Coordinates of C-alpha atoms and ligand atoms in Angstrom, one line a residue:
X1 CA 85.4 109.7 114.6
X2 CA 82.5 107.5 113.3
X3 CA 81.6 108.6 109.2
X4 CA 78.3 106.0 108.7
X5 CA 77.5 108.2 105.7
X6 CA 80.7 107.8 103.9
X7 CA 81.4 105.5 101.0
X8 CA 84.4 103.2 101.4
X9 CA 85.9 104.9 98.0
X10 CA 86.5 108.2 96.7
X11 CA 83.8 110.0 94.8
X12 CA 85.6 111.7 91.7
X13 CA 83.6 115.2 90.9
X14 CA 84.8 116.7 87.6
X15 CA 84.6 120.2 87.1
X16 CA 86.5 120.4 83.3
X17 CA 83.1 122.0 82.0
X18 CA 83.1 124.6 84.5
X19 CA 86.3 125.1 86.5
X20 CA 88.2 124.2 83.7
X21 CA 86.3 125.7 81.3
X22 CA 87.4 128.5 82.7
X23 CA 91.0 128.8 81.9
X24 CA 91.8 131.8 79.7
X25 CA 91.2 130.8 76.1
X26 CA 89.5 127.5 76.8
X27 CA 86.2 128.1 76.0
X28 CA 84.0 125.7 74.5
X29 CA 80.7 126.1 72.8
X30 CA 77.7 123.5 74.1
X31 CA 78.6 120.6 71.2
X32 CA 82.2 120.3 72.5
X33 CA 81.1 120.2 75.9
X34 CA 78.7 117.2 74.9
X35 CA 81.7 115.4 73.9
X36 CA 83.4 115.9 76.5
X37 CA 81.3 115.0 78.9
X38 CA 80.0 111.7 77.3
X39 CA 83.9 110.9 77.2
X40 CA 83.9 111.9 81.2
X41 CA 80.3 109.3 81.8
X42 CA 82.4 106.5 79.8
X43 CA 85.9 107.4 81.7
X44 CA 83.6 106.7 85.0
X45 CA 83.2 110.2 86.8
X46 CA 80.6 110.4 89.4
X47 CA 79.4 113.5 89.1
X48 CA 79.8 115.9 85.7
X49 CA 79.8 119.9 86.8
X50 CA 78.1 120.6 83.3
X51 CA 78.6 124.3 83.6
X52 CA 77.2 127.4 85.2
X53 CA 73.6 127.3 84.2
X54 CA 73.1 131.2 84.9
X55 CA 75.9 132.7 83.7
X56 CA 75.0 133.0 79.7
X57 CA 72.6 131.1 77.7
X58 CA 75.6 129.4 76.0
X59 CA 76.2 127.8 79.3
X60 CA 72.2 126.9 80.4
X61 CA 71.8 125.1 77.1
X62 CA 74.9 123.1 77.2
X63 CA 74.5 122.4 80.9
X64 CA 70.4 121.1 79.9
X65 CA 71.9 119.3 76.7
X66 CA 74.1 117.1 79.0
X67 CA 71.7 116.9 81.2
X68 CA 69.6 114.9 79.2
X69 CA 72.0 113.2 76.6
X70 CA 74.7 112.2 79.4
X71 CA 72.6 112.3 82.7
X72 CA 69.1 110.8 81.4
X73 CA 69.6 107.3 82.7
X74 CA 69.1 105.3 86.2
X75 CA 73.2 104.8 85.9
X76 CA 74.2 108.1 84.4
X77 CA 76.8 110.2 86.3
X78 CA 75.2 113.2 88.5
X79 CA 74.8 116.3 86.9
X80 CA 75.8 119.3 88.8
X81 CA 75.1 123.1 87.9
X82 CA 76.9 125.7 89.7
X83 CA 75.0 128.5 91.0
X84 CA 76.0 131.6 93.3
X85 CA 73.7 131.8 96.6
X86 CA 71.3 133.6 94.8
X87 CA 67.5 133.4 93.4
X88 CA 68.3 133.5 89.7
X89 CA 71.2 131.3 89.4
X90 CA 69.6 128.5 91.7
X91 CA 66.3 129.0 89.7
X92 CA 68.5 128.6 86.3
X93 CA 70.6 125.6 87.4
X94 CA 67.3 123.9 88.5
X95 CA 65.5 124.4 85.0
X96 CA 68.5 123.6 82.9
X97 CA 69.4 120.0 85.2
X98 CA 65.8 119.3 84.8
X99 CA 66.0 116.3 82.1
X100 CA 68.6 114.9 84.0
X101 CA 68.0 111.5 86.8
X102 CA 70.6 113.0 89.4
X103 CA 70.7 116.6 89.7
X104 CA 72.8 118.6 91.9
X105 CA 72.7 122.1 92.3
X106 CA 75.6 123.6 93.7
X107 CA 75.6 126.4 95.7
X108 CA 78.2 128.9 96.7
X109 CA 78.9 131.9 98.6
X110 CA 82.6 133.2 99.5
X111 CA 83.2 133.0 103.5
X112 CA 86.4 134.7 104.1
X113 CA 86.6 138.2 105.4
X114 CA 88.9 139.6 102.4
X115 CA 85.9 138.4 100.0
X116 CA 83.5 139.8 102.4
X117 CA 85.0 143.4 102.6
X118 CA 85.8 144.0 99.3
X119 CA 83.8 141.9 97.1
X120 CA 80.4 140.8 98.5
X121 CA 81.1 144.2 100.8
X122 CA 78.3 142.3 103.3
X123 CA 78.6 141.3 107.0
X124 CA 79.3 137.7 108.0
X125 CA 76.0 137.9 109.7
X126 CA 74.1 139.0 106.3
X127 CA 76.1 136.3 104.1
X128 CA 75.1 133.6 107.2
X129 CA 71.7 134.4 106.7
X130 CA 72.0 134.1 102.7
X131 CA 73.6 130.8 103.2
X132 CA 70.7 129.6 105.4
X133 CA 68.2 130.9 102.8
X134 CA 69.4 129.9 99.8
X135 CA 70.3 126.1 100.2
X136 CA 67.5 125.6 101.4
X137 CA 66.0 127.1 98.6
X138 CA 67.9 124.8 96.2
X139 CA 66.6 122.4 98.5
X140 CA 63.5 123.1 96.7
X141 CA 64.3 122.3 93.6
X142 CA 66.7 119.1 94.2
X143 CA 67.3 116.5 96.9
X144 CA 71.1 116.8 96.3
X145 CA 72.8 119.5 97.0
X146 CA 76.3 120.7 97.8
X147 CA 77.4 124.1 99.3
X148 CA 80.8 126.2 99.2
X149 CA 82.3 128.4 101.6
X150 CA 84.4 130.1 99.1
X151 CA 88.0 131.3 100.0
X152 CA 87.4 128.4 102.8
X153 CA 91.0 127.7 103.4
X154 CA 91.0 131.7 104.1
X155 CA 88.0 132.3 106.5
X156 CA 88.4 132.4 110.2
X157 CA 87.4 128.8 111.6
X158 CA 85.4 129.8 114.0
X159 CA 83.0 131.3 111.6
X160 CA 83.7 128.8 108.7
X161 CA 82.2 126.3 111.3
X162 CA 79.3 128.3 111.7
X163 CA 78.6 129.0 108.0
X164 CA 79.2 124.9 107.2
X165 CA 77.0 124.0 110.1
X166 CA 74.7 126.8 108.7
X167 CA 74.6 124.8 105.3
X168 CA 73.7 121.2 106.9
X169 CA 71.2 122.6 108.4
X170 CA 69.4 124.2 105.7
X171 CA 69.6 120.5 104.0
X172 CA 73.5 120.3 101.8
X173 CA 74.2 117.0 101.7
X174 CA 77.7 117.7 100.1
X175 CA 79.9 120.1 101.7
X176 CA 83.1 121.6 99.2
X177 CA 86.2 123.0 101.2
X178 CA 87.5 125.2 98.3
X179 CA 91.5 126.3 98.7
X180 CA 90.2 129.0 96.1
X181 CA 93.5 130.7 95.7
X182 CA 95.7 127.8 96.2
X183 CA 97.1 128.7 99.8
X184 CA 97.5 125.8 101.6
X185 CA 100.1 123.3 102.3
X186 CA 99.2 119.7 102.7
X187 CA 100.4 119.9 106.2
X188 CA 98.1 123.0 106.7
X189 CA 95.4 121.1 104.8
X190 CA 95.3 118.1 107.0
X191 CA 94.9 120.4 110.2
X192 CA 92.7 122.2 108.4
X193 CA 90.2 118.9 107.2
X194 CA 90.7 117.5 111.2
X195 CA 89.4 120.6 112.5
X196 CA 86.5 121.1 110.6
X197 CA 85.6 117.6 111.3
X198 CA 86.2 118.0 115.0
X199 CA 84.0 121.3 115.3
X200 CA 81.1 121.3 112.5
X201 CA 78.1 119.7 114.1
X202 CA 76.5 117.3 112.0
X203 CA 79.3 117.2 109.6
X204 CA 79.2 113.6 109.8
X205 CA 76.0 113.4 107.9
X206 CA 77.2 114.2 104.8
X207 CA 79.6 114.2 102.4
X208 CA 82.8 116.1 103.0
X209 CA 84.6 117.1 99.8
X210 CA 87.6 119.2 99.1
X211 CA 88.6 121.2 95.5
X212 CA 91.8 122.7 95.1
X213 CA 93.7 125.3 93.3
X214 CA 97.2 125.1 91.7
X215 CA 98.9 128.4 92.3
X216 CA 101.6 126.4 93.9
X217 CA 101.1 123.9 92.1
X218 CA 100.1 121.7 95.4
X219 CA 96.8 121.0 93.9
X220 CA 97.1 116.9 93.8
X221 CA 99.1 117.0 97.2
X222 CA 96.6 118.9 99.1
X223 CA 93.6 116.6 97.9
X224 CA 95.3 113.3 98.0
X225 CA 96.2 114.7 101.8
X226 CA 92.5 115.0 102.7
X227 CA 91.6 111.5 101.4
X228 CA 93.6 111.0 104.9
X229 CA 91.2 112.7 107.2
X230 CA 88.0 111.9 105.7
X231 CA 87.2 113.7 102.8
X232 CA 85.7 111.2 100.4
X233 CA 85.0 113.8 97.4
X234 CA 87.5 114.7 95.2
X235 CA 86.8 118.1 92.7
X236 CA 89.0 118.0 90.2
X237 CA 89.9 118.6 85.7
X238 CA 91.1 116.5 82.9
X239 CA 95.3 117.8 82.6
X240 CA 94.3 119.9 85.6
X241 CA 93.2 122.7 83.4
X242 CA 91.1 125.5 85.1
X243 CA 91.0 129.4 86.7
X244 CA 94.5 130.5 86.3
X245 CA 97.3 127.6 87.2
X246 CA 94.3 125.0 87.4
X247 CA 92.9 122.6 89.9
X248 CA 93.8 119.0 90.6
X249 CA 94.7 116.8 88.1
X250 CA 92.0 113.7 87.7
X251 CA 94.6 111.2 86.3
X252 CA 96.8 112.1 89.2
X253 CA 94.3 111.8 91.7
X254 CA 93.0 108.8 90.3
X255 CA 96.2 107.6 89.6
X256 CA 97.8 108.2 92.9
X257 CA 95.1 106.3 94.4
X258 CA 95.4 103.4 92.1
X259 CA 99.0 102.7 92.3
X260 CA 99.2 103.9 96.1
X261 CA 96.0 101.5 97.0
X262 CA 97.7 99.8 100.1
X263 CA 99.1 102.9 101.3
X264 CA 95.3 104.7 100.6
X265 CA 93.2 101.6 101.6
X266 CA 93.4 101.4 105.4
X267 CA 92.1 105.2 105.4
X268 CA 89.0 104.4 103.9
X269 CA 88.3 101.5 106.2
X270 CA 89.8 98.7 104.0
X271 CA 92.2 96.1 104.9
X272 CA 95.7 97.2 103.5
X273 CA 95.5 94.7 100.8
X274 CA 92.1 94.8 99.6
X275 CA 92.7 95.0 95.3
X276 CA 89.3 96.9 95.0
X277 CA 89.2 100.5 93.2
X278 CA 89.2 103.4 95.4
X279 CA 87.6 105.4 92.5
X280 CA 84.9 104.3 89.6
X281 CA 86.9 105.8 86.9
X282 CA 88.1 103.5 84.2
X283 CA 92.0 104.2 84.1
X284 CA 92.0 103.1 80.2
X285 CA 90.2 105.6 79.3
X286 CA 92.2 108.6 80.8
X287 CA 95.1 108.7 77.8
X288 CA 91.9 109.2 75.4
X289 CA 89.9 111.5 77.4
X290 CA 93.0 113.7 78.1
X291 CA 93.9 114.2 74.4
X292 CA 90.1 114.8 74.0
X293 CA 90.4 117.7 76.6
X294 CA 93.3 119.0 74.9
X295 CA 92.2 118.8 71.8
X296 CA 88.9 120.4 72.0
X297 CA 89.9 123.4 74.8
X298 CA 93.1 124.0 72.6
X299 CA 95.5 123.6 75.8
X300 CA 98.4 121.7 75.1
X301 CA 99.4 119.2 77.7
X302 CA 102.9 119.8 78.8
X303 CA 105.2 116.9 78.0
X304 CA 106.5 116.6 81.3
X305 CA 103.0 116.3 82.8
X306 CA 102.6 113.6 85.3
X307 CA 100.3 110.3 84.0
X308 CA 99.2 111.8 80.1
X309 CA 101.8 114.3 79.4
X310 CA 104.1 112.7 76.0
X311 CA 107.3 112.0 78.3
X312 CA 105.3 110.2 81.1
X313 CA 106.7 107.0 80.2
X314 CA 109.7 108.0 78.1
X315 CA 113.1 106.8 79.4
X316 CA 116.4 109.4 78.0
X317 CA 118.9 108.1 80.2
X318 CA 120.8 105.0 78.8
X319 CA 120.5 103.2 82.4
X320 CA 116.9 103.7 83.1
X321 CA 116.8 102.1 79.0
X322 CA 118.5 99.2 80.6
X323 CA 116.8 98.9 83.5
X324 CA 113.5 98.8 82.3
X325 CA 114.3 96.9 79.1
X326 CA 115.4 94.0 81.7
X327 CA 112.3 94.7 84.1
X328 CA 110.2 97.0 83.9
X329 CA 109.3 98.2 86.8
X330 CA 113.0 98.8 88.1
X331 CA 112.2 102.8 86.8
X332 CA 108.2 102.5 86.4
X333 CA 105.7 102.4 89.0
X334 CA 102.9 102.0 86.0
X335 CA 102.3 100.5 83.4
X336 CA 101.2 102.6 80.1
X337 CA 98.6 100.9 78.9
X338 CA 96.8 100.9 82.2
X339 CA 95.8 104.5 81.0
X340 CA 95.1 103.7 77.4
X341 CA 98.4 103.9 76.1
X342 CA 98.8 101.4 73.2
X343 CA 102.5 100.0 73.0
X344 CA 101.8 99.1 69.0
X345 CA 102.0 102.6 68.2
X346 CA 103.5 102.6 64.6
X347 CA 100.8 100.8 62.8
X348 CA 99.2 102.0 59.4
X349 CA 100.8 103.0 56.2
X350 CA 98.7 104.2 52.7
X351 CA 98.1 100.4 52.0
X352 CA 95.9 100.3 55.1
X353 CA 92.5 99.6 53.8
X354 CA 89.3 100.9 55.3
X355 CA 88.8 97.7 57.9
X356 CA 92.3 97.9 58.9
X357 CA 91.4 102.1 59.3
X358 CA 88.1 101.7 61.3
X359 CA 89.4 98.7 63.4
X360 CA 92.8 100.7 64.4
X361 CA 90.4 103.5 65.3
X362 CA 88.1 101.2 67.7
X363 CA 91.2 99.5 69.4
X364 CA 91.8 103.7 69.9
X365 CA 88.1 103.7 71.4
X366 CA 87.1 106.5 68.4
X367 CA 83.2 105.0 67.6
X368 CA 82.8 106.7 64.4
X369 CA 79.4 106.9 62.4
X370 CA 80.1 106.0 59.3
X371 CA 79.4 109.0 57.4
X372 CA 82.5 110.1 59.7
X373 CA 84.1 107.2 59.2
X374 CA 84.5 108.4 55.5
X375 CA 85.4 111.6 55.9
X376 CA 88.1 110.7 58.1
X377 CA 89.6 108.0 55.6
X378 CA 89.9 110.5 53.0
X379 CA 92.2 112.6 55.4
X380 CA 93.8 109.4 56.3
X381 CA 94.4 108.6 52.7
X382 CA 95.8 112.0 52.5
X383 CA 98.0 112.5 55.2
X384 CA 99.2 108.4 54.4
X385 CA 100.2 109.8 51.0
X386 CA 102.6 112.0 52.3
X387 CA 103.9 110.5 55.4
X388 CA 105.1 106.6 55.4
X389 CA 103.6 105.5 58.4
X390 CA 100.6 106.9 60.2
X391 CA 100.8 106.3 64.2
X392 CA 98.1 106.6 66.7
X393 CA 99.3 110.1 67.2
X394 CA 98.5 110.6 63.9
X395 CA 95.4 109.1 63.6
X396 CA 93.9 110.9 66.9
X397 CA 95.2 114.5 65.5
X398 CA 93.1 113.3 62.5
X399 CA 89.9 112.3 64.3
X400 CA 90.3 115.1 66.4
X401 CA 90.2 117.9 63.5
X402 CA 87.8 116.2 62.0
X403 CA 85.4 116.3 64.9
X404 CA 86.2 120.0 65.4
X405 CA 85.5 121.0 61.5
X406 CA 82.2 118.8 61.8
X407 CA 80.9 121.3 65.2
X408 CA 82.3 124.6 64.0
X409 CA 81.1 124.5 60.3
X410 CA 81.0 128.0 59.7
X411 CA 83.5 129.6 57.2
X412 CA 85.6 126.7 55.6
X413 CA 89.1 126.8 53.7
X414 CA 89.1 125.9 50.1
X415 CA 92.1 126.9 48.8
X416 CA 95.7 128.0 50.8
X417 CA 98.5 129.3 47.8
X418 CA 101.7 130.9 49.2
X419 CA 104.8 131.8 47.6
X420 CA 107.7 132.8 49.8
X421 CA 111.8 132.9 50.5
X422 CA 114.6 134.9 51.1
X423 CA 114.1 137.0 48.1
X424 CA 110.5 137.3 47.5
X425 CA 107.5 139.1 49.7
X426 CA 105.5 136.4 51.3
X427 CA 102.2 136.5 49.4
X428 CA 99.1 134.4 50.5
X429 CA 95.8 133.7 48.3
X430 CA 93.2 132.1 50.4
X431 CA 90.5 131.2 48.9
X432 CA 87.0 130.6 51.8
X433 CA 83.6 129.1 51.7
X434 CA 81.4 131.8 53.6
X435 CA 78.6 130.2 56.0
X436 CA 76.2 132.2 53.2
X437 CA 77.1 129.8 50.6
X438 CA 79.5 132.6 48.4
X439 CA 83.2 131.3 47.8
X440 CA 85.3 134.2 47.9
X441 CA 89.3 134.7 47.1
X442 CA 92.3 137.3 48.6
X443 CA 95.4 137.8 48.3
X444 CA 97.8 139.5 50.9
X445 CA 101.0 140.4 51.8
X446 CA 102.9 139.8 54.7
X447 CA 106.3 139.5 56.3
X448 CA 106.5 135.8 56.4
X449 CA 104.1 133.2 55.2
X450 CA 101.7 133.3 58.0
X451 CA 101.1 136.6 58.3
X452 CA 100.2 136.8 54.5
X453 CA 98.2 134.0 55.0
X454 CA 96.1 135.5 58.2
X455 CA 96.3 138.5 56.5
X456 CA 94.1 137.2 53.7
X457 CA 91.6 135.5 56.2
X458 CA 91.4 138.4 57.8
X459 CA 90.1 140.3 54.3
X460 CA 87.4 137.8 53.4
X461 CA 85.8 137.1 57.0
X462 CA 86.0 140.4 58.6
X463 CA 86.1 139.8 62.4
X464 CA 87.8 142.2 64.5
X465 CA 90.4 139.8 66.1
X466 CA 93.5 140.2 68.1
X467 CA 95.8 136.8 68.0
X468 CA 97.4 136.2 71.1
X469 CA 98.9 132.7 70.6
X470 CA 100.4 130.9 68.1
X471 CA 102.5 127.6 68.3
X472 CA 103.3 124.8 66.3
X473 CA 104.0 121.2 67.5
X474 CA 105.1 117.9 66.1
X475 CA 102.8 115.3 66.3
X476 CA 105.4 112.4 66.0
X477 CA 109.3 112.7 65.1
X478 CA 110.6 112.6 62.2
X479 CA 111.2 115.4 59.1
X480 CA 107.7 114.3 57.3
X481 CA 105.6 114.7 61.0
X482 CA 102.1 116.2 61.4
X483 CA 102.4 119.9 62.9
X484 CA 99.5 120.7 65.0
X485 CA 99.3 124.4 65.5
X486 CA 97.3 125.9 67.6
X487 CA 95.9 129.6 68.0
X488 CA 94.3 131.5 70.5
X489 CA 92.6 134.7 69.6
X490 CA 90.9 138.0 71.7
X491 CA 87.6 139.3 70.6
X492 CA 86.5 142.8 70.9
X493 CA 84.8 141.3 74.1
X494 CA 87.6 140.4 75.7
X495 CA 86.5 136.4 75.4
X496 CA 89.2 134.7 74.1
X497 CA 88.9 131.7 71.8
X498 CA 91.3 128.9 70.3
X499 CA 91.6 126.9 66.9
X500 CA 94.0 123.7 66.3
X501 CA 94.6 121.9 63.2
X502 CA 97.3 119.5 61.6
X503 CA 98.9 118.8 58.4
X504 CA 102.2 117.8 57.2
X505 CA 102.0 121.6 55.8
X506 CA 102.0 124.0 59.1
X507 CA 101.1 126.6 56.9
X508 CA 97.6 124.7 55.5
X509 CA 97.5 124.0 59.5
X510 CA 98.0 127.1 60.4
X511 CA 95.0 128.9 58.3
X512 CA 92.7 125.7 59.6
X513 CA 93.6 126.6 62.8
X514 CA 92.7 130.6 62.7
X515 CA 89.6 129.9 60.7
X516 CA 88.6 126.8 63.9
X517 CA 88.8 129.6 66.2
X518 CA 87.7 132.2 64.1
X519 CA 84.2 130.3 63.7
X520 CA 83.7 129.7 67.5
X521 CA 84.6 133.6 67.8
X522 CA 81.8 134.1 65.0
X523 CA 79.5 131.3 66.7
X524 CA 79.8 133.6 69.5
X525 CA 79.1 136.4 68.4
X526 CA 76.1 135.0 66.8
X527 CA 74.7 133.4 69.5
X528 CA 75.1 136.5 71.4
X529 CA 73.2 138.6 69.3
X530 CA 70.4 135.7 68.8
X531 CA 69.0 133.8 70.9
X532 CA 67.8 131.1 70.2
X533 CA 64.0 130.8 70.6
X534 CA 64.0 127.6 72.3
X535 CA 66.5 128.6 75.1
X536 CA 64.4 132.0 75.4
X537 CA 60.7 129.9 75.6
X538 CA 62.9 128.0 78.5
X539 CA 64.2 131.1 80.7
X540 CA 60.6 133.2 80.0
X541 CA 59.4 129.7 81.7
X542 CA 61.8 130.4 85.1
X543 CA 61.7 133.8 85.3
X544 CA 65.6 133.7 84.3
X545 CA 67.3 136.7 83.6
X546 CA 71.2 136.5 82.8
Ligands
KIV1 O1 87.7 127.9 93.4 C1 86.6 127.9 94.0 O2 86.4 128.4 95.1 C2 85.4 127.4 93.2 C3 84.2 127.1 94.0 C4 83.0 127.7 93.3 C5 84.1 125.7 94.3 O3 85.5 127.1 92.1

């Protein structure tokens, strides 16, 4: 089957902001998610899902902030709003993409009969109709827009045919297969992509994408499958994070492209040998903008994770030492550094000066003004002080907190005191900067350092909070590493939010790290009960309602 519309490479959609965004705890406030998606524009994504424009204000604002600060010029990434096959949310995705060049709004609308029933409890007929109506609506608004059948892998062809052919029709010009519960084998899936492309008319006109869920964790598999049979979009999150076990993992997507090329090339109309990406993503920035995603959503990457996780290229076994130590390649199919990995990784020591400092950090790709710069040298200074050397690790968990203290200044810690051991009560006094400018002091009990500690917090910032995570992990080896703990609390709201911070002391880490998440559960809560009279002037404008 002829595809004149499709590009000879595969278009890399990233939905961290918004799929991702929504695994439990994850949640980012609008600053974060301009980081992140200024690290996605540099990493080489073609189109940024900024968010879910309708679904709070917290969402409109960030999704118009990248808009216009990632998505403002001629070569900027596309900026895609979600928006359920209604009025409102298509109106609020078009206001909020407004400052940026390429906006997408994209629409969707669940297709299967189980979603039908019992949660949109309307007829195929009625959510046909809707489907008709409303992307051609958005139509309105944007030239480019893309339309999910949700539950697709689900829905009866013979109807999922009709409801995609619906969709060209009313003028998408990207159509998403979502696998919205994860279902599908890649077998299934390739049947699945063929037939659709054998029965939808005018499917040929536009862009056939696929986004896919990792209950099984056959995420990757299932996508990588439908590069085979035409799809040429690719939806997809940084460490795979997203709704429940995730989505496709970017790296390995991009990765599995970029170290299968000859086996990927003849399917997109290349000769097997051509060396030419099949994606515009930069690999040497995925190592960076993986520990960025981490950082900042609070989700540790598993070590055994594929491309970024802290084993990727680690070799145990004696013989695969031997091996690659005579050639590599006998036990690696890539090569570390290809994804920002530096092989120099022990590097800087309390006799580092400033230049050596900045430079180490620029070589890292951390762009620091310098009033940051500063601030981050002191901690350096600090953590150098008590730790001989000071590895990359190191220096990113550095940057890292930094950046997070800089965006949540809220409540800060001043002071952390605890006495403690076998024959004492664990006593905490914490001493806090309130956002009101008062420094206050507490002392608690509790039954171990921690809990006196949180105990303490709890006293002086009074926000009803239910923790319902707390880990600690080493940053490097070795008995004088950086602990990086991280914390995940649950509001009254049910939102839940997360705080990481690391010291060579877990226990100064560990209050960081509840009062990081404890000021985006008070940022919340703030911005909930204000809103902010910009954002407002901007919804009266549309008519929004959320
Ligand atoms: O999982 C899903 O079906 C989605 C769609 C909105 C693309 O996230």
């Amino acid at each position: 089957m002829s595809m004149p519309m499709q590009p000879d490479r595969v278009i890399i959609f990233d939905t961290t902001l918004r799929d991702g965004e929504q695994s439990p705890g994850a949640t980012l406030n609008a600053e974060e998610k301009l980081l992140i998606a200024q690290q996605l524009a540099q990493l080489g994504v073609d189109v940024i899902e900024a968010g879910f424009a309708a679904a709070s204000p917290g969402d409109f604002a960030a999704v118009r902030m990248i808009a216009a600060q990632v998505g403002g010029g001629e070569q900027s990434p596309i900026i895609c709003s979600l928006a359920r096959a209604i009025r409102s949310d298509i109106q609020a995705a078009a206001e909020a993409l407004k400052p940026a060049v390429r906006p997408r709004i994209h629409v969707f609308i669940s297709a299967s009969d189980i979603h039908l029933q019992y949660q949109l409890r309307k007829t195929r007929a009625e959510v046909l109709a809707i489907v008709a109506e409303m992307v051609a609506y958005a139509k309105t608004f944007v030239a480019d827009v893309e339309f999910s059948p949700m539950d697709a892998t689900r829905t009866e062809l013979g109807y999922l045919y009709e409801v995609i052919a619906q969709a060209i029709q009313s003028g998408a010009t990207t159509i998403n297969i979502p696998d919205t519960v994860g279902y599908r084998t890649p077998k299934e899936m390739e049947q699945f992509i063929q037939s659709i492309r054998a029965n939808v008319p005018g499917i040929d006109r536009v862009i056939l994408s696929i986004h896919t869920q990792n209950d099984l964790g056959l995420a990757t598999a299932n996508a990588l499958v439908a590069i085979e049979h035409g799809v040429r979009q690719i939806e997809c999150t940084v460490n795979g994070i997203g709704e429940r076990a995730g989505n496709a993992a970017l790296e390995e997507i991009v990765m599995g492209l970029e170290v299968r090329k000859a086996y990927y090339n003849p399917f997109l109309g290349r000769p097997i040998d051509s060396e030419s990406p099949l994606t515009r993503i930069r690999p040497s920035e995925i190592y960076k903008t993986s520990r960025l995603v981490s950082h900042l959503t609070g989700l540790s990457v598993q070590a055994n994770k594929a491309i970024v996780g802290a084993n990727a290229f680690a070799h145990e076994s004696g013989i695969h030492q031997d091996g690659v130590l005579k050639y590599r390649e006998t036990y690696e199919i890539m090569d570390a550094t290809t994804i920002g990995l530096t092989e120099n990784q022990i590097v800087l020591g309390k006799h580092s000066g400033r230049n050596a400092f900045r430079s180490r950090l620029q070589t890292l790709g951390f762009d620091l003004s310098e009033a940051d710069l500063n601030k981050a040298f002191h901690r350096f200074k600090d953590v150098a002080d008590k730790k001989k050397e000071v590895s990359d690790w190191d220096l990113e968990a550095i940057i890292q907190d930094e950046l997070q203290v800089a965006i949540e200044a809220g409540f800060q810690l001043e002071h952390v005191q605890v006495t403690c051991g076998d024959c004492t009560c664990p006593t905490a006094t914490i001493t806090i900067l309130k956002p009101d400018g008062k420094i206050v002091t507490h002392a608690a009990v509790g039954t171990g350092p921690i809990d006196a500690v949180y105990r303490s917090i709890d006293q002086l910032v009074s926000i009803p909070n239910q923790l319902i995570e707390f880990s600690v992990q080493s940053v490097t080896a070795g008995l004088d590493a950086l602990g990086t703990v991280t914390v995940r609390l649950r509001s009254e709201d049910h939102s839940c939010f997360t705080g990481q911070s690391s010291d060579t002391d877990i226990i100064v880490a560990a209050a960081h790290a509840y009062i990081n998440a404890l000021n985006r559960l008070h940022r919340h809560l703030h911005s909930q009960a204000q809103l902010n009279q910009a954002q407002q002037s901007a919804y009266d404008t549309a008519g929004i309602l959320f």
